[in-house]
Each structure stands twice: as C-alpha cells, then as structure tokens.
Coordinates of C-alpha atoms and ligand atoms in Angstrom, one line a residue:
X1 CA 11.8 4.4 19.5
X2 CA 14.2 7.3 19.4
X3 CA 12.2 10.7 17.7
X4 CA 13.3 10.9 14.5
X5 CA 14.4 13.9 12.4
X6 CA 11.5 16.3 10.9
X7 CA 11.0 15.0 7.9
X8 CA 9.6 16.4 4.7
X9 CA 6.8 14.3 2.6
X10 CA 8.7 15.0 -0.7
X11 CA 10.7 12.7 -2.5
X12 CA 14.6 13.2 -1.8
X13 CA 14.7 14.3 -5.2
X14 CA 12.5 16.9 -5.4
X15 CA 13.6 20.9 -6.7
X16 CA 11.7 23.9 -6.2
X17 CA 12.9 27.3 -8.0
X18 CA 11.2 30.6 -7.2
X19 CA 9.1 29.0 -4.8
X20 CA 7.6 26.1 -6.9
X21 CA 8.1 22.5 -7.0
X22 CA 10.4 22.3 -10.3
X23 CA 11.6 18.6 -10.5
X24 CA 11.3 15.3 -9.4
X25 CA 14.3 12.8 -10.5
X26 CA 15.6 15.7 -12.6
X27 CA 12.5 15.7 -14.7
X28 CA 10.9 18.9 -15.6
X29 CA 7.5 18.6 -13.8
X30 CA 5.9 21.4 -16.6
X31 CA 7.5 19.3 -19.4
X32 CA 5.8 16.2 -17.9
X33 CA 2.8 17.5 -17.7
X34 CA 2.9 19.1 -21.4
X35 CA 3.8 15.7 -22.9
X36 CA 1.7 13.1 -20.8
X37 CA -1.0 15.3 -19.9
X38 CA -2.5 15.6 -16.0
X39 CA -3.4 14.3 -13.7
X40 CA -0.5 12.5 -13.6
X41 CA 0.8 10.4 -11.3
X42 CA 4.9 10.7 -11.4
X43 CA 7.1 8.4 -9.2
X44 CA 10.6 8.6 -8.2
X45 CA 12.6 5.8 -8.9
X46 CA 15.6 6.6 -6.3
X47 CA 13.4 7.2 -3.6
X48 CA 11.1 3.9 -4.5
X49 CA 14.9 2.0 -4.7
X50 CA 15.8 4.2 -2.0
X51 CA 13.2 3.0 0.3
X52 CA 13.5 -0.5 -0.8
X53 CA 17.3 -0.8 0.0
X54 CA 16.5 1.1 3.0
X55 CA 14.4 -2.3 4.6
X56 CA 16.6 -4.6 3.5
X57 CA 19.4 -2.7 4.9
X58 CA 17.6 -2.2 7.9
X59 CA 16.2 -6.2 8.7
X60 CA 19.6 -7.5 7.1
X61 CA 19.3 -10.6 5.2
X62 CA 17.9 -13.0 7.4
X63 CA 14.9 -11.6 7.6
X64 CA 11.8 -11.6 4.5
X65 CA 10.6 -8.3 2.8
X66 CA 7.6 -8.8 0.9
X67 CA 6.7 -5.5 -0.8
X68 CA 2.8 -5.6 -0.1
X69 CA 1.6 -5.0 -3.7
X70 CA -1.9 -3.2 -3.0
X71 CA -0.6 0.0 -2.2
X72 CA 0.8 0.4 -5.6
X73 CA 0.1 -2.3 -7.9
X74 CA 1.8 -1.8 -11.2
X75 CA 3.9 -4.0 -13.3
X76 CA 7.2 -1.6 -13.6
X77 CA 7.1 -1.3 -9.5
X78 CA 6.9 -5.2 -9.0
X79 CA 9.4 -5.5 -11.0
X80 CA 11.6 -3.2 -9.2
X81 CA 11.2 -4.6 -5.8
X82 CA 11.9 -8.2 -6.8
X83 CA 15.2 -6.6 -8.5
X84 CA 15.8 -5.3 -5.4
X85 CA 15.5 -8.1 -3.6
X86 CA 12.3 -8.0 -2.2
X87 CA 9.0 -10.5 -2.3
X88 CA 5.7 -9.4 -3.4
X89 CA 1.8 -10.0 -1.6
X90 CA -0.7 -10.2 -3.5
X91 CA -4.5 -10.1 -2.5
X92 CA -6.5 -10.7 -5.3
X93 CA -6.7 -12.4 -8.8
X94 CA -5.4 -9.8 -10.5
X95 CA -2.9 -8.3 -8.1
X96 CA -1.4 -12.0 -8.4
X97 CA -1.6 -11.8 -12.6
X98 CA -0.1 -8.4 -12.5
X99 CA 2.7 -10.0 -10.5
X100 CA 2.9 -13.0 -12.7
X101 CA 3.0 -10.8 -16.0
X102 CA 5.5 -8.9 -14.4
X103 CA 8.1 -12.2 -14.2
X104 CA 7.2 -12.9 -9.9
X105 CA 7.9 -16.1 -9.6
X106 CA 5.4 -18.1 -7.6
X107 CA 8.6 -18.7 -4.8
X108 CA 8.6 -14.8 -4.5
X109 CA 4.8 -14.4 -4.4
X110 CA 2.7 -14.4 -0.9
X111 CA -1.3 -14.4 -1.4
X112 CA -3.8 -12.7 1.0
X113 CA -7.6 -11.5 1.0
X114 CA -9.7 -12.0 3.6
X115 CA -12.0 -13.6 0.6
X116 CA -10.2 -16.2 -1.2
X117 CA -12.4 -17.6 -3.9
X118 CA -11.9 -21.1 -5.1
X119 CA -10.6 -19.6 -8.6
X120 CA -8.1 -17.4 -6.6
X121 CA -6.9 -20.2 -4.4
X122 CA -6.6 -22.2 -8.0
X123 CA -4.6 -19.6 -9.4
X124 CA -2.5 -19.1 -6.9
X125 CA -1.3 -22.8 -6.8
X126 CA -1.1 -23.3 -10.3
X127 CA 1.3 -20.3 -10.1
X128 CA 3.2 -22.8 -7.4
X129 CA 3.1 -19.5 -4.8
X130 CA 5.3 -19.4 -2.1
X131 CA 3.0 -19.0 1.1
X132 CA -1.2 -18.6 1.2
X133 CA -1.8 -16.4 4.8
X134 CA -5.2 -18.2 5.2
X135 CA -7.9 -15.9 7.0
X136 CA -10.9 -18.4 7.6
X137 CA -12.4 -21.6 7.9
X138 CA -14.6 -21.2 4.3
X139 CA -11.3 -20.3 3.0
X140 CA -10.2 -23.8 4.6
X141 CA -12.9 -25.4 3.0
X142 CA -12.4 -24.5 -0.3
X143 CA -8.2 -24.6 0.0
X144 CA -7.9 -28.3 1.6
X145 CA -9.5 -30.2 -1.5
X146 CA -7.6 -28.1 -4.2
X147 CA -4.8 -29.0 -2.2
X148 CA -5.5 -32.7 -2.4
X149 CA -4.5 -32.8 -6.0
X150 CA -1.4 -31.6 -5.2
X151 CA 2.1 -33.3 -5.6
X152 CA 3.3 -31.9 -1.6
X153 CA 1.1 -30.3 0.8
X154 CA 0.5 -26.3 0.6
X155 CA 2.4 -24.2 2.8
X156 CA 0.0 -22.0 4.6
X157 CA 0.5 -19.3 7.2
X158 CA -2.7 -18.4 9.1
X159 CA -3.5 -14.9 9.6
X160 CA -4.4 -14.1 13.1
X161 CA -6.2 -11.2 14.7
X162 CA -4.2 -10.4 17.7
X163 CA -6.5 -7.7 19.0
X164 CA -4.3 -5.2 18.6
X165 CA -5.3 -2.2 16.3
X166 CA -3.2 0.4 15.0
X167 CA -3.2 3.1 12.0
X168 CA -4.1 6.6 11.1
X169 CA -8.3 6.3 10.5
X170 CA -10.5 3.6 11.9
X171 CA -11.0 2.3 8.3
X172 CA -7.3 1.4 8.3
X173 CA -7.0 -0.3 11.6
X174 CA -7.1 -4.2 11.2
X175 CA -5.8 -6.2 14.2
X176 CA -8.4 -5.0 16.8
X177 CA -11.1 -7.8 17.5
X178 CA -13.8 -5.9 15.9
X179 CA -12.5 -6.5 12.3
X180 CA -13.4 -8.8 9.4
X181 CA -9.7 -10.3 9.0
X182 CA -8.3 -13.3 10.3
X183 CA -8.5 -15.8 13.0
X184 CA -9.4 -13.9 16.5
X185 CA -6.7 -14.5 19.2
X186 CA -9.6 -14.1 21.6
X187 CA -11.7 -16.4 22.4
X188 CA -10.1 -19.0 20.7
X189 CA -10.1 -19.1 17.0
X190 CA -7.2 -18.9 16.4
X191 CA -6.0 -22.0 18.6
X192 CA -9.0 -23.6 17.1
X193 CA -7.4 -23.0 13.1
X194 CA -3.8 -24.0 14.1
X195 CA -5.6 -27.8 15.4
X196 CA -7.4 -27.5 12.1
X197 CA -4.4 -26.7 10.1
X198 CA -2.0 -29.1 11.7
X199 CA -4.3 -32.2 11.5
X200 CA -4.6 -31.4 7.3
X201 CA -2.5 -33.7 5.5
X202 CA -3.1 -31.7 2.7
X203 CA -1.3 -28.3 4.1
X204 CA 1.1 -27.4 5.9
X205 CA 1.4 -24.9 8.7
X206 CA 4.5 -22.7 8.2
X207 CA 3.8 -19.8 10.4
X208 CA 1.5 -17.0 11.7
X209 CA 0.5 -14.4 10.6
X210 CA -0.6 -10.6 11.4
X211 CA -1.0 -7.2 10.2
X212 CA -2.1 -4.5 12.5
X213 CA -3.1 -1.5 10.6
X214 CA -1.3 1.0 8.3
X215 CA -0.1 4.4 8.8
X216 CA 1.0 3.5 11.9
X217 CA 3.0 5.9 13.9
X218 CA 3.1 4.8 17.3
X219 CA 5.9 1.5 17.8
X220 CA 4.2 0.3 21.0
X221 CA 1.0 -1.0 19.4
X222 CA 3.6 -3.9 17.1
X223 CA 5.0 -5.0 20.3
X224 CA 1.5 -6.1 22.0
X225 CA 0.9 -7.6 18.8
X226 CA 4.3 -9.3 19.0
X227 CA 3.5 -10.1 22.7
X228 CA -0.1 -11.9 21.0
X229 CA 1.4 -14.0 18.2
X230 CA 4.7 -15.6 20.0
X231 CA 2.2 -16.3 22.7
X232 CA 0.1 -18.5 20.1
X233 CA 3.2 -19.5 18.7
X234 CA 4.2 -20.9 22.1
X235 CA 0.7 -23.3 22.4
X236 CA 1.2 -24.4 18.9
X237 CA 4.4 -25.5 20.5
X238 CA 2.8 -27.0 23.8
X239 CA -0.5 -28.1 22.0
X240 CA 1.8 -29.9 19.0
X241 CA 4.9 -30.5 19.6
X242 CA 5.6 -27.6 16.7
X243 CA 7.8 -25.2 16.4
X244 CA 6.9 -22.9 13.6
X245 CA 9.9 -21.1 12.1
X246 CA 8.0 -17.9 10.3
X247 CA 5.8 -14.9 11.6
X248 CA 5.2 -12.6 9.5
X249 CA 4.0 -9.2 11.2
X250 CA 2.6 -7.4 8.3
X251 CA 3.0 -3.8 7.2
X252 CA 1.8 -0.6 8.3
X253 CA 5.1 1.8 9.3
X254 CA 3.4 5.5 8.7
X255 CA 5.1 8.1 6.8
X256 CA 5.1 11.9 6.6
X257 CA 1.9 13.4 4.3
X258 CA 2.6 16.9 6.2
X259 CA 6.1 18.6 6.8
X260 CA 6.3 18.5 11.1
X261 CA 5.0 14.9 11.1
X262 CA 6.8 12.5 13.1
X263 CA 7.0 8.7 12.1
X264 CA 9.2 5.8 13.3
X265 CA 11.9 5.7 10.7
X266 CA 12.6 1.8 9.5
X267 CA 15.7 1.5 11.1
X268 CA 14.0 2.3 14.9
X269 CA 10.7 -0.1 13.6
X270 CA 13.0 -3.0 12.7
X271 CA 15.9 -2.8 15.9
X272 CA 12.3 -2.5 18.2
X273 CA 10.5 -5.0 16.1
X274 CA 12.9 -7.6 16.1
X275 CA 14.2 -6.8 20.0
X276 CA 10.4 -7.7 20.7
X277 CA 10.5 -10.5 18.9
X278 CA 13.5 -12.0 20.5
X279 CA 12.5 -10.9 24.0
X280 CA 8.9 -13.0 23.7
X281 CA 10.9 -15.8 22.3
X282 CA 12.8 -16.0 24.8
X283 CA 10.2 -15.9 27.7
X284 CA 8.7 -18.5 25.8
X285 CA 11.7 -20.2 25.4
X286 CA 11.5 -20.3 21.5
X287 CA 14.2 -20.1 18.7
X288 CA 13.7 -17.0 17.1
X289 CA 11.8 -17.8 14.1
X290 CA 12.5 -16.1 10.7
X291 CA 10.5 -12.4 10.4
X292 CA 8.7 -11.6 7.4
X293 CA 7.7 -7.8 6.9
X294 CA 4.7 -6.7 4.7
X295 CA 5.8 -2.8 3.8
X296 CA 3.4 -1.2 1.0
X297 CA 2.6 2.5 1.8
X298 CA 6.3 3.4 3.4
X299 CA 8.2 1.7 0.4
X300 CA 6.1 3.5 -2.3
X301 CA 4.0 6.5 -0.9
X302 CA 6.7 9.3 -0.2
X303 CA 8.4 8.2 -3.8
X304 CA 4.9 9.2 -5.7
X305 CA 3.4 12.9 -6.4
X306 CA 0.4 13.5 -8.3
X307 CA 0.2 16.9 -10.7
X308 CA -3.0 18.7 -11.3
X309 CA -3.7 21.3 -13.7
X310 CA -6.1 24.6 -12.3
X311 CA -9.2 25.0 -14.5
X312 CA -10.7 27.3 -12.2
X313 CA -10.1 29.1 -9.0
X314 CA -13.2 30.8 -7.6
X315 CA -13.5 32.9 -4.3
X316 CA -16.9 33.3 -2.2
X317 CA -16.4 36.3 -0.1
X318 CA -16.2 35.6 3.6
X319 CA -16.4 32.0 3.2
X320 CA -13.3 30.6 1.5
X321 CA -11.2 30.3 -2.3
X322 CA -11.9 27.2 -4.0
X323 CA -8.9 26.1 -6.9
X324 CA -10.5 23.2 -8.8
X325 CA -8.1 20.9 -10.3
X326 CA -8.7 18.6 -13.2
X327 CA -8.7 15.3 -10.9
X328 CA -10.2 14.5 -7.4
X329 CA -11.6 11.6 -5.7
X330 CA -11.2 9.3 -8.5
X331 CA -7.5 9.9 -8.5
X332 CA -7.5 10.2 -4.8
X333 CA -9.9 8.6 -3.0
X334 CA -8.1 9.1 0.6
X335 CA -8.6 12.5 2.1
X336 CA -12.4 12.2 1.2
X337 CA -12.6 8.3 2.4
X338 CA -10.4 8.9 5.7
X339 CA -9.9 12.9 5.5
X340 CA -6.7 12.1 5.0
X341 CA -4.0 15.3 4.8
X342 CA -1.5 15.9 1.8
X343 CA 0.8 18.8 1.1
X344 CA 0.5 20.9 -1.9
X345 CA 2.9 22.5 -3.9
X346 CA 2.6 25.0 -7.1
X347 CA 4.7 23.3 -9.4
X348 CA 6.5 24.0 -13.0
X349 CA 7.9 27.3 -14.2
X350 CA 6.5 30.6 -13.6
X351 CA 7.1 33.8 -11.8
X352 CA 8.6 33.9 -8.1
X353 CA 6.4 33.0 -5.4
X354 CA 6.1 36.1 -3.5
X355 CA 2.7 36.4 -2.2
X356 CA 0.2 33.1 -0.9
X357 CA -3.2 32.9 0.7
X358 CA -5.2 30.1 1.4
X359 CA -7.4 27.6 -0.7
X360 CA -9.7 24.8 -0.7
X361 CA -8.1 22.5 -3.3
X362 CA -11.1 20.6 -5.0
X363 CA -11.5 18.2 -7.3
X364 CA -13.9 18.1 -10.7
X365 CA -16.2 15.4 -9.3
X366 CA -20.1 16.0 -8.5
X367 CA -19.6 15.9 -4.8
X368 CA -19.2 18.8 -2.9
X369 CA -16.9 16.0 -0.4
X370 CA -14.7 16.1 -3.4
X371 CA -12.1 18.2 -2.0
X372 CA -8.1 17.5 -1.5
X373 CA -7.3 19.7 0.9
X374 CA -9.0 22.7 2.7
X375 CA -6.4 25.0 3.6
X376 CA -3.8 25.1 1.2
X377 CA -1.3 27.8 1.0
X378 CA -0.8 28.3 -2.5
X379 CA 0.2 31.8 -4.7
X380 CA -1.9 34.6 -4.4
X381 CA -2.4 35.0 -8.1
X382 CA -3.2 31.2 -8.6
X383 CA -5.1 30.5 -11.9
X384 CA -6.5 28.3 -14.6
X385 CA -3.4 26.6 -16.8
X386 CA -0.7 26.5 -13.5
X387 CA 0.2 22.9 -12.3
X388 CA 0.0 21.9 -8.9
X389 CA 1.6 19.0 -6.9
X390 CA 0.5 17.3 -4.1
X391 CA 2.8 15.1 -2.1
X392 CA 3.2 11.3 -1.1
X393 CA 0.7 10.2 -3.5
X394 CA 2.6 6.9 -4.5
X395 CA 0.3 4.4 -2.4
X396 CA -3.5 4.0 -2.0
X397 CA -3.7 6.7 -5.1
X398 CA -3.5 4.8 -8.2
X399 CA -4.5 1.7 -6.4
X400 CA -7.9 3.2 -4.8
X401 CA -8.9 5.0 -8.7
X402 CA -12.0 4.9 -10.1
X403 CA -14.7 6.0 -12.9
X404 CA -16.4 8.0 -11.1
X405 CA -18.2 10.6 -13.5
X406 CA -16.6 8.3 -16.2
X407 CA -13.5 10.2 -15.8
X408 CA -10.3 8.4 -17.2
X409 CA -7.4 7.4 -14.8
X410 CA -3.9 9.1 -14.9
X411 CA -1.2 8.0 -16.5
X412 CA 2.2 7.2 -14.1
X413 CA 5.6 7.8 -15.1
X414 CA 8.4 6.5 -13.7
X415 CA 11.4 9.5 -13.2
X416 CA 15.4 9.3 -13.5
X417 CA 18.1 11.3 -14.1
X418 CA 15.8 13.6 -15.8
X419 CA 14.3 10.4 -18.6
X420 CA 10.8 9.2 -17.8
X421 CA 8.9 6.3 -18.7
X422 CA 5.1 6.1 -18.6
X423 CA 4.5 2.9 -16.3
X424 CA 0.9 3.5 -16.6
X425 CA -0.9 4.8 -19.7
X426 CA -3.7 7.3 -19.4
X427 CA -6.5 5.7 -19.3
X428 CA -9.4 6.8 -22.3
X429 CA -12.7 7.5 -22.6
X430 CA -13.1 4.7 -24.8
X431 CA -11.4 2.1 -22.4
X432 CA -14.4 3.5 -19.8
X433 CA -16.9 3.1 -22.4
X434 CA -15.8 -0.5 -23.6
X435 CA -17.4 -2.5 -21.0
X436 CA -21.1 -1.2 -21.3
X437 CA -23.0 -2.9 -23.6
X438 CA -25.7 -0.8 -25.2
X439 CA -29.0 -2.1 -25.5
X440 CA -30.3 -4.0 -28.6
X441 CA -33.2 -3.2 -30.6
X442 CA -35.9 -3.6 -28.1
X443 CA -34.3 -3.8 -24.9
X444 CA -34.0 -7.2 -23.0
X445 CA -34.9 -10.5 -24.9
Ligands
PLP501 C1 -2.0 -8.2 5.0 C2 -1.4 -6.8 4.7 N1 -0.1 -6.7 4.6 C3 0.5 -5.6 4.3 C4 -0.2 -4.4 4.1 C5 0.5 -3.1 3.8 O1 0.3 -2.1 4.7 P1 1.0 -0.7 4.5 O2 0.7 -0.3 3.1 O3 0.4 0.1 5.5 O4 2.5 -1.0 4.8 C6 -1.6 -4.5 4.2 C7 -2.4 -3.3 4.0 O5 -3.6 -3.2 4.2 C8 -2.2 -5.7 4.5 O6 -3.6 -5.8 4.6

C-alpha cells in the first residue's frame, strides 16, 4: 500500500484557539462540559458520516459494509450507519436488542460471538437475521434444532481461523491459531465444519468467514489471510461441488491515536484487499464472490473524544507530575488493558498556551495502573477546574466501561453545526445501586 499522509487523530472538525482544543462540530467543548457534565464522551457526526461514506465510497456498491457494532454500540450510531447505508454485527443479546430498538432490520443485521447461547441463537432468528458467522461445533449443536422449526433453512457463514494474526496488542490479535475464535484452517477444522454445514438440511452455507485482528496497520497480514480463506473456499468447491458467493474478511484497519502514526487509509485497504481477492480467485479459478467488510474502530474511533475535568494535579519532585482527571479506567479501559497510546489536548477557553511540561494523566480509580497517559505535554500552569481532551476515543471507550469504584458512566453527545444531542445519558449513582439487593432481616433464608 502507498504511505499515506501524516495524519492527525482529531476529528476533521476539531478547533483549537490559544493553544487549546476549542470545538468539535462547532460545539463549544467548555459549554458541553458546563451543561452535560464530564467525563463526557462527545462524538462527531461528520467525521462518524464522514468515515462511513468514506467505505462505501471506497468498496463501491457491490461490495457489503457491516458497521461492526462492538466498538461503539449505541442506538443513535446504528442508526446512522444503516442511514448511511451500511449493515450492522452484532455479538451478543443485547448488542442485537440495541440494534433491533434502534429500527435494524433483521436483513441488515449479521450475528457473531464466539459463544452463542441457545437464547442468543433464538433471538436472533426470531429477529429473521440476515447471516449467523457460526464459530463452533456446540454452537452447531444448539443452532441445527432451532433451525428445524424454521420455514427455510438458516443462512450461516462459518468463521474460520486462518492462522493469520494481526493488530496492535496481543489481546487484539484473533486469526492466529492460538485463539479461541472460529474453526482452525490448520489441521482441518475448518474442512471438517464446511462437510458439517453442507450435509445440514436445516442451514445453509453462504460463505466464510474471518477477522484477523484490529488496529491493524500492516496490509500484508489481510492478504495471507485472503490467500487462507479462497484456498478453503476452493475445496468447498472440489470437496462439494459448491461455489460459495460471500467472504466476509472482517474488520480491523488501524487508525491514528498519536499525530506521526502511519495507517493504511481505506481506499489503499480496499484497492489491496479486493486486488487480493481477485488474484486468489483466479488461481483458483473461482468467480469472485461478493466481499463483506466488518469496520468498527476506523468508522467510529477518530469521530469520538472524551473530556475530563482536573481535580488535582500533584508533583513528586524528581519523579514525575501527576494531573488526575475525574474518569479513568472505567471510562477507558484501553491504555491500562493493552497500554494503549492517546493524545491529549487542554481544551475549552482560557489563557494562551505559552508554556507546557510534562504529565502523567491519571485517572480517579484505586489502582495505581489507572493512568491515561504518562507523558503528556500539557500547560505549565495546569490545575483543578481546566478540561482536558483526549483523542480517538469513539471505539472500545464507551463500549469497554464499567463500575469500577461504583463510578457512573459518561454521558455521549452527538455534535453538529454547533447543536448537540446527548445519545447517551449519564449514567447515576442510583442506576449503579439499583441492581444490588440489600440483605433482609437476618441475612439468607
Ligand atoms: C468478528 C469481528 N468483526 C469485526 C470486528 C471489528 O474490528 P475493528 O473494530 O478493529 O474494525 C471485530 C472486532 O473485534 C470482530 O471480532
């Protein structure tokens, strides 16, 4: 793939003045924050619509985008890329009930997991979804007989493990053989499923399946897994007599968390991607069967920021400064899970940036691994009240959240034009507290 141009991890929309981040989709980020409160997870619209258009653009019409709804699974965003034109995955029961409140239709809805349970599986065909990627033989065993009470067999992809790994941390790889997804290209799984699959009255084989990591940066890994699958497509073929018309190749194109990064931009991933799917085809003498793509983190990362406030900034002498923010690993699991990198940004009004130093950006969480970046050039004078902003925050933020020290999750709003919309309400202390259920009168009866 051709280098791309530097790119910067801020949305296209973003404003600083005086040397701090101002707005985002003409919204004034001090003015958020005043009226919804931080953290607070704002997200671009035009970049998110921006990013969505930019894949479609870039496969053209023939070929499936299928917005991969864990990086970012909220009702408003859904909704947005099935406007746009795109499908949605879904990997769970209530990933799939977010999609269906959110007006999905089943035709637009894809289900993964690498742990179907029977109630999932049920679910998901009452919803009449389009395509169930299934990862293993229990999963087999509880689809076929739900599938017997159906009007037409299910359409099924199976999800194969091409063993071929890719991505930014070793959590995040998920092609290579040692992995818990899928059906292992080596020795013979996945051969095994397809016989399985294809002798099922009850289902019916559509296509293949992968997805070789996320954050990934480096093309070349997607065309050995291309290599893999239209290899297994080819003995489906000669074992058969089928010729399966979908592969889906999954997700994963990296973007830019720190200004100097370089990532494939989707217009080099889908020319390669597609060149390498036609050149295996043909060595295989195969029609070129219809793509499917799986983006999650590239369509709605770079479109999100997250805004802290400073409670307290606090410097050990000869070691380092510490600015505490009022959110952390519960609103941003990543850089402690993976040590994952952001960039940071003092954001709202206030006087010029003349002067930074460096800082250990932590959270307010009772883990001293609770920190969101450890050298973080931010203004000299930095102090409790002033906001700051951290960068490409829009996937695997909101998704990953938790509890942890019972703190609530942020609120999201969505930005345009200078209006917002909260797409996510704060959560409260009482919607933490409302699934415990205190003791009775003389503990357990
Ligand atoms: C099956 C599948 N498809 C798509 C994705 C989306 O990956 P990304 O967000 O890196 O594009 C994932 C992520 O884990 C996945 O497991």
């Amino acid at each position: 793939m051709p280098d791309p141009p530097v790119a910067c991890p801020w949305p296209g929309t973003a404003e600083v003045v005086d040397g701090r981040l101002r707005r985002i989709g003409g919204a004034d980020l001090a003015d958020l924050a005043a009226r919804h409160g931080t953290p607070l997870y704002v997200v671009d619209e035009a970049e998110l619509v921006a990013r969505m258009r930019a894949y479609r653009q870039a496969f053209g019409p023939d070929v499936r985008i299928v917005y991969a709804a864990k990086a970012l699974a909220v009702t408003a965003v859904l909704q947005i890329a099935v406007r746009e034109g795109l499908d949605v995955d879904v990997a769970s029961e209530g990933e799939l009930a977010t999609a269906l409140r959110g007006g999905v239709a089943g035709e637009r809805i894809v289900l993964h997991g690498n742990n179907k349970s029977a109630a999932e599986l049920a679910l998901a065909l009452g919803a009449d979804v389009n395509r169930i990627a299934v990862d293993n033989d229990a999963e087999l065993d509880r689809l076929v007989p739900l599938a017997a009470g159906r009007p037409a067999p299910v359409d099924v992809w199976l999800r194969i493990t091409p063993g071929v790994g890719a991505g930014g941390h070793a959590f995040i790889r998920t092609g290579q053989d040692d992995v818990k997804f899928g059906f292992h290209l080596s020795a013979g799984a996945a051969d095994a499923a397809t016989d399985r699959v294809v002798a099922e009255p009850t289902l019916r084989l559509r296509g293949l399946h992968c997805h070789i990591g996320s954050q990934v940066t480096d093309g070349r890994a997607y065309a050995a897994a291309v290599e893999g699958m239209v290899g297994l497509l080819a003995r489906v073929r000669d074992r058969h007599g089928l010729v399966l018309d979908e592969l889906n190749l999954g997700g994963g194109l990296g973007i830019v968390y720190a200004a100097g990064e370089v990532v494939p931009d989707v217009d080099a991933y889908a020319q390669d991607l597609r060149a390498n799917v036609t050149a295996a085809c043909a060595r295989h003498e195969l029609p070129v069967p219809r793509l499917v793509v799986e983006p999650g983190r590239s369509i709605v990362g770079p479109a999100g920021i997250t805004l802290y406030t400073v409670g307290a900034v606090k410097d050990v002498p000869g070691v380092r400064a510490f600015a505490a923010v009022d959110g952390g690993m519960s609103d941003n699991l990543r850089p402690a899970l993976y040590g994952a990198v952001y960039t940071f940004a003092a954001a709202g009004h206030g006087a010029p940036v003349t002067r930074t130093r460096p800082f250990a950006v932590v959270g307010k969480h009772c883990e001293s691994g609770d920190v969101l970046g450890t050298d973080v050039s931010l203004p000299a004078d930095l102090g409790p009240g002033q906001l700051v902003a951290v960068a490409a925050t829009g996937a695997y933020g909101d998704a990953m959240a938790s509890n942890y020290n019972r703190l609530a999750r942020p609120a999201m709003v969505l930005v345009r034009d200078g209006r917002d919309q909260v797409i996510v309400r704060r959560e409260t202390v009482e919607d933490v507290l409302a699934r415990d259920v205190p003791l009775a009168r003389g503990g357990v009866r």
